[in-house]
Amino acid sequence: MFCGNCGARIPDGSAFCPRCGSRTVAATAPGAPQGASRPTSGGAVGWAAGKINEMAGGTDRVELRFGNFFDSVFRRHSPGEADVLFSVGGPTTTPPISRVSRAWPHPWIYSRVFLVLLITFIGLWVFSSFFQNPNGLPGLMFVGALLVPFSVTVFFFETNVPRNLGFARVVEIFFVGGVLSLLCIYPLDALLPGSGVGDFGPALLTGIIEELAKVAAIVVFVKRIGERNYVLTGLLVGAAVGAGFAAFETAGYIFNQGFLGGIGFTWDYMLDSMMNVTLLRGILAIGGHVVWAAAEGGALALADHGTGFSFGHLMSRPFLVFLAISILLHALWDTIPVPLLDDVEIWNGITLKYVLLIVVIWMAIAVLLHRGIEEVNQLSAAAMRAQHQAPDAFPRA
């Protein structure tokens, strides 16, 4: 069997992973059978997540485990744990579905990737600011644009518990998919003229064009997978495409604001302008292109029942629901101002509107993570039955 946290191969029946110390499926108490419904998270967030799930055709109750996203971040981890996870996805390092961990994942490497990129960014800023050396500016722009989107991509890489997509392929999707989605904007813009920001109408057209452009890139890479497109894998592919899109777009905004907008001004003014754009877009990136595209990729995989990608999946109910959610959130994001919501500024141009939009899209992501874990549980249980093995109880990680 394999550890669901670090991906290491461990002896069958182990209660805890000897490498990272995480509890395994075997350590959980017996309870509901695989795929059984579990209690819905309470409150308004749980209710809203349940409604999103119903709109997408889900019938079971949704459990939201946002605490799992952070509970391993501050634990001590050995250097080898990351090496094991980054080695998955090959012919000999992809576990069979019967041996895939069925517990909710506990990602943490994304925080270390973020820290490494942040340290690099600070170093380049010191180099550019204190020494006023322009050679540091291209790196500052690119690392600043990469910082949050790439870290969120690593988060989705960790939550892809089938471990069927190697990190090298994720990097390929990030760069090639990001550029491809940018290129797809222009023919779509020619078909749907009038896009922009400000009023809701042009903002809606922007949302439609840019989300369809990312979907086109997602389809290219989903088709290349060839095998079953797991929901969790679809989330990863979508996140990688969206992250590439976001990083390249942000780098362009930083360049425009710092260089083109800073012509005739002092060095400090130019650098401050670049830093303001980097900081604002970095914070907001957790609820923008990366997760909008992740939702689209995950929803596209919901229509896959082991047959591989089909263009008919683009007309499936789950995909259309999550595509509509992403487009609507994108349109509201670009609508300035939204009455009342944009009147409440939290910090440095970040208004209540953006906070609410981030919460909504992460509820949708949590629903897809829930559906993805359920899918893995059902397939794993079926594989174990086929091998005449008694399935373990559903884990309570």
mmCIF file of C-alpha atoms in Angstrom, residues 13 37 47 50 54 64 73 102 110 123 152 163 167 185 194 196 209 211 220 226 334:
data_model
loop_
_atom_site.group_PDB
_atom_site.id
_atom_site.type_symbol
_atom_site.label_atom_id
_atom_site.label_comp_id
_atom_site.label_asym_id
_atom_site.label_seq_id
_atom_site.Cartn_x
_atom_site.Cartn_y
_atom_site.Cartn_z
ATOM 1 C CA GLY A 13 -1.796 -3.020 7.057
ATOM 2 C CA SER A 37 -22.457 9.359 2.819
ATOM 3 C CA TRP A 47 -25.355 24.462 3.004
ATOM 4 C CA GLY A 50 -24.430 21.092 -0.706
ATOM 5 C CA GLU A 54 -26.823 19.204 -6.099
ATOM 6 C CA LEU A 64 -15.773 19.923 3.810
ATOM 7 C CA VAL A 73 2.018 22.534 7.008
ATOM 8 C CA ARG A 102 -8.561 6.526 0.422
ATOM 9 C CA TYR A 110 2.976 23.564 -1.462
ATOM 10 C CA GLY A 123 16.513 38.251 -2.666
ATOM 11 C CA VAL A 152 -1.372 26.419 -5.652
ATOM 12 C CA ARG A 163 -0.588 9.690 -8.201
ATOM 13 C CA PHE A 167 5.535 16.406 -11.759
ATOM 14 C CA ILE A 185 -8.090 34.224 -26.336
ATOM 15 C CA GLY A 194 -16.772 44.024 -26.709
ATOM 16 C CA GLY A 196 -13.465 44.485 -21.033
ATOM 17 C CA ILE A 209 -13.636 34.275 -23.499
ATOM 18 C CA GLU A 211 -12.584 30.597 -19.335
ATOM 19 C CA VAL A 220 -5.715 19.181 -25.073
ATOM 20 C CA GLY A 226 -5.759 8.704 -22.453
ATOM 21 C CA ASP A 334 -13.884 42.199 -13.391
#
